[in-house]
Amino acid sequence: MPTVFSANRSSILVDGEAVEGLQSLAFRVVTEREDIRAIGSNERVDVIFGLRTVQGEMVIRSASFKLDTLLQNRAKFQLVSSLKRTEGNEETRTLSFDDCFVEGKSFQLDAHGSGVTTYAFTATRVREE
């Protein structure tokens, strides 16, 4: 049976402060790579891996003044996410994003809802505990 984490029960902390109005958190780990080509062939013979970074986005209902300040000041922060199950035992998984920077933001307001701000961030690494 898969472990299903609930957005309603999970929480996000930025430098130890809870992020209010979080709608979603998405991230991906990106690793640079370069193919080593075989001489006289169109196939690769090996791969060289380089820099590994984390790219992510947080969608916040309305806005986060904390994240706005971090973007304005180009300040480093730590993001910690505590993922909790929907029901049953209190199993959790903690994701820690180290050396984060807010790289940009976008705002959206539609006629049938409230405003949401998407904050793009990068991190040096993500650790799962």
Short mmCIF file of N, CA and C in Angstrom, two decimals:
data_model
loop_
_atom_site.label_atom_id
_atom_site.label_comp_id
_atom_site.label_asym_id
_atom_site.label_seq_id
_atom_site.Cartn_x
_atom_site.Cartn_y
_atom_site.Cartn_z
N MET A 1 0.85 -1.18 0.00
CA MET A 1 0.00 0.00 0.00
C MET A 1 0.89 1.24 0.00
N PRO A 2 0.61 2.20 -0.88
CA PRO A 2 1.45 3.40 -0.95
C PRO A 2 1.22 4.32 0.25
N THR A 3 2.25 5.11 0.54
CA THR A 3 2.13 6.13 1.58
C THR A 3 1.60 7.39 0.91
N VAL A 4 0.45 7.87 1.37
CA VAL A 4 -0.18 9.06 0.80
C VAL A 4 -0.06 10.19 1.81
N PHE A 5 0.61 11.26 1.41
CA PHE A 5 0.77 12.41 2.28
C PHE A 5 -0.32 13.42 1.98
N SER A 6 -0.80 14.08 3.02
CA SER A 6 -1.89 15.04 2.91
C SER A 6 -1.35 16.47 2.95
N ALA A 7 -1.74 17.28 1.98
CA ALA A 7 -1.34 18.68 1.98
C ALA A 7 -1.94 19.43 3.17
N ASN A 8 -3.13 19.03 3.59
CA ASN A 8 -3.80 19.71 4.71
C ASN A 8 -3.12 19.46 6.05
N ARG A 9 -2.43 18.33 6.18
CA ARG A 9 -1.79 17.99 7.45
C ARG A 9 -0.30 18.29 7.45
N SER A 10 0.28 18.51 6.28
CA SER A 10 1.71 18.78 6.16
C SER A 10 1.99 20.25 6.42
N SER A 11 3.26 20.56 6.69
CA SER A 11 3.61 21.96 6.97
C SER A 11 4.96 22.30 6.35
N ILE A 12 5.17 23.61 6.13
CA ILE A 12 6.40 24.13 5.55
C ILE A 12 6.92 25.23 6.47
N LEU A 13 8.23 25.19 6.76
CA LEU A 13 8.87 26.23 7.56
C LEU A 13 9.96 26.89 6.73
N VAL A 14 10.01 28.22 6.78
CA VAL A 14 11.08 28.99 6.15
C VAL A 14 11.84 29.66 7.28
N ASP A 15 13.09 29.26 7.47
CA ASP A 15 13.91 29.74 8.59
C ASP A 15 13.17 29.60 9.92
N GLY A 16 12.46 28.49 10.09
CA GLY A 16 11.77 28.19 11.34
C GLY A 16 10.39 28.81 11.48
N GLU A 17 9.94 29.62 10.53
CA GLU A 17 8.62 30.25 10.59
C GLU A 17 7.67 29.53 9.65
N ALA A 18 6.46 29.23 10.14
CA ALA A 18 5.46 28.54 9.32
C ALA A 18 5.03 29.42 8.15
N VAL A 19 4.86 28.81 6.98
CA VAL A 19 4.38 29.51 5.79
C VAL A 19 2.87 29.36 5.75
N GLU A 20 2.17 30.48 5.87
CA GLU A 20 0.70 30.47 5.85
C GLU A 20 0.20 30.50 4.41
N GLY A 21 -0.89 29.79 4.16
CA GLY A 21 -1.53 29.84 2.85
C GLY A 21 -0.86 29.00 1.78
N LEU A 22 0.01 28.07 2.17
CA LEU A 22 0.69 27.25 1.17
C LEU A 22 -0.32 26.37 0.44
N GLN A 23 -0.29 26.45 -0.88
CA GLN A 23 -1.17 25.63 -1.71
C GLN A 23 -0.45 24.43 -2.29
N SER A 24 0.83 24.62 -2.67
CA SER A 24 1.58 23.50 -3.22
C SER A 24 3.08 23.76 -3.13
N LEU A 25 3.81 22.66 -3.14
CA LEU A 25 5.27 22.67 -3.17
C LEU A 25 5.69 21.64 -4.22
N ALA A 26 6.51 22.07 -5.16
CA ALA A 26 7.03 21.16 -6.19
C ALA A 26 8.52 21.41 -6.33
N PHE A 27 9.28 20.34 -6.55
CA PHE A 27 10.71 20.50 -6.76
C PHE A 27 11.24 19.38 -7.64
N ARG A 28 12.42 19.63 -8.19
CA ARG A 28 13.11 18.60 -8.95
C ARG A 28 14.61 18.77 -8.74
N VAL A 29 15.31 17.67 -8.76
CA VAL A 29 16.76 17.67 -8.64
C VAL A 29 17.32 17.62 -10.05
N VAL A 30 18.22 18.56 -10.35
CA VAL A 30 18.78 18.68 -11.70
C VAL A 30 20.28 18.43 -11.62
N THR A 31 20.77 17.51 -12.45
CA THR A 31 22.20 17.19 -12.50
C THR A 31 22.71 17.46 -13.91
N GLU A 32 23.76 18.29 -14.01
CA GLU A 32 24.39 18.50 -15.30
C GLU A 32 25.05 17.21 -15.75
N ARG A 33 25.05 16.98 -17.05
CA ARG A 33 25.75 15.81 -17.57
C ARG A 33 26.27 16.12 -18.95
N GLU A 34 27.33 15.40 -19.33
CA GLU A 34 27.90 15.54 -20.65
C GLU A 34 28.19 14.13 -21.18
N ASP A 35 27.74 13.90 -22.39
CA ASP A 35 27.97 12.60 -23.02
C ASP A 35 29.38 12.53 -23.58
N ILE A 36 30.03 11.39 -23.43
CA ILE A 36 31.33 11.12 -24.03
C ILE A 36 31.06 10.31 -25.29
N ARG A 37 31.44 10.87 -26.42
CA ARG A 37 31.14 10.24 -27.71
C ARG A 37 32.22 9.23 -28.08
N ALA A 38 31.79 8.18 -28.74
CA ALA A 38 32.74 7.20 -29.29
C ALA A 38 33.28 7.74 -30.60
N ILE A 39 34.55 7.62 -30.82
CA ILE A 39 35.17 8.09 -32.05
C ILE A 39 34.73 7.19 -33.20
N GLY A 40 34.23 7.82 -34.25
CA GLY A 40 33.81 7.07 -35.42
C GLY A 40 32.44 6.42 -35.28
N SER A 41 31.68 6.81 -34.24
CA SER A 41 30.36 6.21 -34.02
C SER A 41 29.40 7.30 -33.57
N ASN A 42 28.12 7.02 -33.66
CA ASN A 42 27.12 7.97 -33.19
C ASN A 42 26.59 7.59 -31.80
N GLU A 43 27.32 6.75 -31.10
CA GLU A 43 26.91 6.32 -29.76
C GLU A 43 27.82 6.91 -28.70
N ARG A 44 27.28 7.02 -27.52
CA ARG A 44 28.11 7.47 -26.40
C ARG A 44 28.75 6.27 -25.73
N VAL A 45 29.90 6.50 -25.11
CA VAL A 45 30.59 5.41 -24.42
C VAL A 45 30.59 5.63 -22.91
N ASP A 46 30.32 6.87 -22.49
CA ASP A 46 30.28 7.16 -21.06
C ASP A 46 29.56 8.49 -20.84
N VAL A 47 29.37 8.84 -19.57
CA VAL A 47 28.72 10.08 -19.19
C VAL A 47 29.51 10.71 -18.06
N ILE A 48 29.70 12.02 -18.13
CA ILE A 48 30.33 12.77 -17.03
C ILE A 48 29.23 13.58 -16.36
N PHE A 49 29.13 13.44 -15.04
CA PHE A 49 28.13 14.20 -14.30
C PHE A 49 28.78 15.38 -13.61
N GLY A 50 28.04 16.49 -13.54
CA GLY A 50 28.57 17.72 -12.94
C GLY A 50 27.71 18.22 -11.80
N LEU A 51 27.50 19.52 -11.80
CA LEU A 51 26.78 20.22 -10.75
C LEU A 51 25.37 19.66 -10.55
N ARG A 52 24.98 19.49 -9.30
CA ARG A 52 23.62 19.04 -8.96
C ARG A 52 22.97 20.13 -8.12
N THR A 53 21.79 20.59 -8.54
CA THR A 53 21.04 21.61 -7.81
C THR A 53 19.59 21.18 -7.68
N VAL A 54 18.85 21.93 -6.89
CA VAL A 54 17.42 21.70 -6.71
C VAL A 54 16.69 22.94 -7.18
N GLN A 55 15.65 22.74 -7.99
CA GLN A 55 14.80 23.84 -8.45
C GLN A 55 13.40 23.55 -7.97
N GLY A 56 12.75 24.56 -7.39
CA GLY A 56 11.42 24.34 -6.86
C GLY A 56 10.51 25.53 -7.00
N GLU A 57 9.23 25.28 -6.68
CA GLU A 57 8.21 26.32 -6.67
C GLU A 57 7.28 26.10 -5.49
N MET A 58 6.89 27.21 -4.87
CA MET A 58 5.87 27.19 -3.83
C MET A 58 4.74 28.10 -4.28
N VAL A 59 3.52 27.62 -4.20
CA VAL A 59 2.36 28.44 -4.52
C VAL A 59 1.69 28.80 -3.20
N ILE A 60 1.54 30.12 -2.97
CA ILE A 60 1.00 30.64 -1.72
C ILE A 60 -0.28 31.40 -2.02
N ARG A 61 -1.33 31.12 -1.24
CA ARG A 61 -2.55 31.90 -1.40
C ARG A 61 -2.28 33.34 -0.98
N SER A 62 -2.54 34.26 -1.86
CA SER A 62 -2.27 35.69 -1.75
C SER A 62 -0.78 35.97 -1.83
N ALA A 63 -0.05 36.03 -0.71
CA ALA A 63 1.38 36.36 -0.76
C ALA A 63 2.04 35.99 0.56
N SER A 64 3.35 35.95 0.54
CA SER A 64 4.15 35.72 1.75
C SER A 64 5.13 36.87 1.88
N PHE A 65 4.95 37.69 2.91
CA PHE A 65 5.85 38.83 3.12
C PHE A 65 7.26 38.35 3.45
N LYS A 66 7.38 37.21 4.12
CA LYS A 66 8.70 36.64 4.43
C LYS A 66 9.46 36.32 3.14
N LEU A 67 8.79 35.62 2.20
CA LEU A 67 9.43 35.26 0.94
C LEU A 67 9.69 36.48 0.07
N ASP A 68 8.78 37.48 0.12
CA ASP A 68 9.01 38.73 -0.61
C ASP A 68 10.28 39.42 -0.13
N THR A 69 10.47 39.44 1.19
CA THR A 69 11.67 40.07 1.78
C THR A 69 12.92 39.30 1.38
N LEU A 70 12.87 37.97 1.41
CA LEU A 70 14.02 37.17 1.00
C LEU A 70 14.37 37.40 -0.46
N LEU A 71 13.37 37.55 -1.31
CA LEU A 71 13.61 37.84 -2.73
C LEU A 71 14.25 39.21 -2.88
N GLN A 72 13.69 40.20 -2.21
CA GLN A 72 14.20 41.57 -2.31
C GLN A 72 15.65 41.67 -1.84
N ASN A 73 15.97 41.00 -0.74
CA ASN A 73 17.32 41.07 -0.15
C ASN A 73 18.29 40.05 -0.72
N ARG A 74 17.81 39.18 -1.61
CA ARG A 74 18.63 38.09 -2.16
C ARG A 74 19.29 37.31 -1.04
N ALA A 75 18.49 37.01 -0.02
CA ALA A 75 19.00 36.36 1.19
C ALA A 75 18.83 34.85 1.14
N LYS A 76 19.77 34.16 1.77
CA LYS A 76 19.76 32.71 1.86
C LYS A 76 18.82 32.28 2.99
N PHE A 77 18.13 31.15 2.80
CA PHE A 77 17.24 30.63 3.84
C PHE A 77 17.21 29.11 3.78
N GLN A 78 16.62 28.51 4.80
CA GLN A 78 16.41 27.06 4.82
C GLN A 78 14.92 26.79 4.81
N LEU A 79 14.53 25.81 4.03
CA LEU A 79 13.13 25.40 3.91
C LEU A 79 13.02 23.98 4.45
N VAL A 80 12.09 23.75 5.37
CA VAL A 80 11.88 22.42 5.93
C VAL A 80 10.41 22.07 5.76
N SER A 81 10.16 20.93 5.15
CA SER A 81 8.80 20.46 4.92
C SER A 81 8.57 19.18 5.71
N SER A 82 7.50 19.18 6.49
CA SER A 82 7.10 17.99 7.26
C SER A 82 5.86 17.41 6.60
N LEU A 83 6.03 16.27 5.93
CA LEU A 83 4.92 15.62 5.23
C LEU A 83 4.26 14.60 6.15
N LYS A 84 2.92 14.69 6.26
CA LYS A 84 2.18 13.78 7.15
C LYS A 84 1.12 13.04 6.34
N ARG A 85 0.82 11.83 6.82
CA ARG A 85 -0.18 10.99 6.17
C ARG A 85 -1.59 11.53 6.41
N THR A 86 -2.51 11.07 5.58
CA THR A 86 -3.89 11.52 5.69
C THR A 86 -4.57 10.96 6.94
N GLU A 87 -4.34 9.71 7.22
CA GLU A 87 -4.95 9.10 8.39
C GLU A 87 -4.13 7.89 8.80
N GLY A 88 -4.50 7.28 9.89
CA GLY A 88 -3.75 6.12 10.38
C GLY A 88 -2.64 6.56 11.30
N ASN A 89 -1.50 5.85 11.22
CA ASN A 89 -0.40 6.19 12.13
C ASN A 89 0.18 7.56 11.78
N GLU A 90 0.97 8.08 12.64
CA GLU A 90 1.53 9.42 12.48
C GLU A 90 2.86 9.40 11.73
N GLU A 91 2.94 8.61 10.68
CA GLU A 91 4.16 8.54 9.89
C GLU A 91 4.41 9.88 9.20
N THR A 92 5.63 10.35 9.30
CA THR A 92 5.99 11.61 8.64
C THR A 92 7.30 11.43 7.87
N ARG A 93 7.51 12.33 6.95
CA ARG A 93 8.78 12.40 6.23
C ARG A 93 9.17 13.88 6.21
N THR A 94 10.42 14.14 6.52
CA THR A 94 10.90 15.52 6.55
C THR A 94 11.85 15.75 5.38
N LEU A 95 11.59 16.82 4.64
CA LEU A 95 12.46 17.24 3.55
C LEU A 95 13.12 18.54 3.97
N SER A 96 14.44 18.59 3.94
CA SER A 96 15.18 19.81 4.29
C SER A 96 15.91 20.31 3.05
N PHE A 97 15.62 21.54 2.66
CA PHE A 97 16.26 22.18 1.52
C PHE A 97 17.29 23.15 2.08
N ASP A 98 18.55 22.97 1.72
CA ASP A 98 19.65 23.78 2.26
C ASP A 98 20.06 24.88 1.29
N ASP A 99 20.49 26.01 1.86
CA ASP A 99 21.04 27.14 1.10
C ASP A 99 20.11 27.56 -0.04
N CYS A 100 18.88 27.90 0.31
CA CYS A 100 17.87 28.30 -0.68
C CYS A 100 17.94 29.79 -0.98
N PHE A 101 17.54 30.13 -2.20
CA PHE A 101 17.36 31.51 -2.62
C PHE A 101 16.06 31.60 -3.41
N VAL A 102 15.26 32.65 -3.16
CA VAL A 102 14.09 32.91 -3.98
C VAL A 102 14.60 33.58 -5.25
N GLU A 103 14.29 33.00 -6.40
CA GLU A 103 14.80 33.52 -7.66
C GLU A 103 13.79 34.36 -8.42
N GLY A 104 12.52 34.22 -8.12
CA GLY A 104 11.51 34.99 -8.83
C GLY A 104 10.14 34.70 -8.27
N LYS A 105 9.18 35.53 -8.71
CA LYS A 105 7.80 35.30 -8.29
C LYS A 105 6.86 35.76 -9.38
N SER A 106 5.68 35.16 -9.39
CA SER A 106 4.63 35.58 -10.30
C SER A 106 3.32 35.58 -9.52
N PHE A 107 2.40 36.45 -9.93
CA PHE A 107 1.12 36.61 -9.22
C PHE A 107 -0.01 36.38 -10.20
N GLN A 108 -1.07 35.71 -9.70
CA GLN A 108 -2.24 35.45 -10.53
C GLN A 108 -3.50 35.71 -9.72
N LEU A 109 -4.44 36.40 -10.33
CA LEU A 109 -5.74 36.69 -9.72
C LEU A 109 -6.80 36.42 -10.76
N ASP A 110 -7.78 35.56 -10.42
CA ASP A 110 -8.85 35.32 -11.38
C ASP A 110 -10.19 35.70 -10.78
N ALA A 111 -11.20 35.75 -11.60
CA ALA A 111 -12.52 36.25 -11.19
C ALA A 111 -13.24 35.31 -10.22
N HIS A 112 -12.86 34.05 -10.18
CA HIS A 112 -13.59 33.08 -9.37
C HIS A 112 -12.85 32.63 -8.12
N GLY A 113 -11.76 33.29 -7.79
CA GLY A 113 -11.00 32.83 -6.64
C GLY A 113 -10.25 33.96 -5.98
N SER A 114 -9.20 33.60 -5.31
CA SER A 114 -8.35 34.60 -4.66
C SER A 114 -6.98 34.60 -5.34
N GLY A 115 -6.18 35.60 -5.02
CA GLY A 115 -4.87 35.71 -5.62
C GLY A 115 -3.93 34.64 -5.11
N VAL A 116 -3.03 34.20 -5.96
CA VAL A 116 -1.98 33.27 -5.57
C VAL A 116 -0.66 33.78 -6.12
N THR A 117 0.39 33.60 -5.34
CA THR A 117 1.74 33.96 -5.76
C THR A 117 2.57 32.70 -5.86
N THR A 118 3.28 32.55 -6.96
CA THR A 118 4.19 31.42 -7.15
C THR A 118 5.61 31.94 -6.96
N TYR A 119 6.32 31.34 -5.99
CA TYR A 119 7.71 31.70 -5.71
C TYR A 119 8.61 30.60 -6.25
N ALA A 120 9.54 30.97 -7.13
CA ALA A 120 10.52 30.02 -7.65
C ALA A 120 11.76 30.11 -6.76
N PHE A 121 12.31 28.95 -6.39
CA PHE A 121 13.50 28.95 -5.55
C PHE A 121 14.48 27.89 -6.02
N THR A 122 15.72 28.05 -5.60
CA THR A 122 16.74 27.04 -5.83
C THR A 122 17.35 26.66 -4.49
N ALA A 123 17.93 25.49 -4.44
CA ALA A 123 18.59 25.01 -3.22
C ALA A 123 19.84 24.25 -3.62
N THR A 124 20.79 24.21 -2.71
CA THR A 124 22.01 23.46 -2.95
C THR A 124 21.73 21.97 -2.94
N ARG A 125 20.88 21.55 -2.01
CA ARG A 125 20.55 20.11 -1.89
C ARG A 125 19.23 19.96 -1.16
N VAL A 126 18.64 18.77 -1.30
CA VAL A 126 17.47 18.39 -0.51
C VAL A 126 17.82 17.09 0.20
N ARG A 127 17.50 17.04 1.51
CA ARG A 127 17.76 15.84 2.31
C ARG A 127 16.44 15.29 2.80
N GLU A 128 16.26 13.98 2.68
CA GLU A 128 15.05 13.32 3.17
C GLU A 128 15.39 12.59 4.46
N GLU A 129 14.56 12.80 5.46
CA GLU A 129 14.77 12.16 6.77
C GLU A 129 13.56 11.36 7.16
#
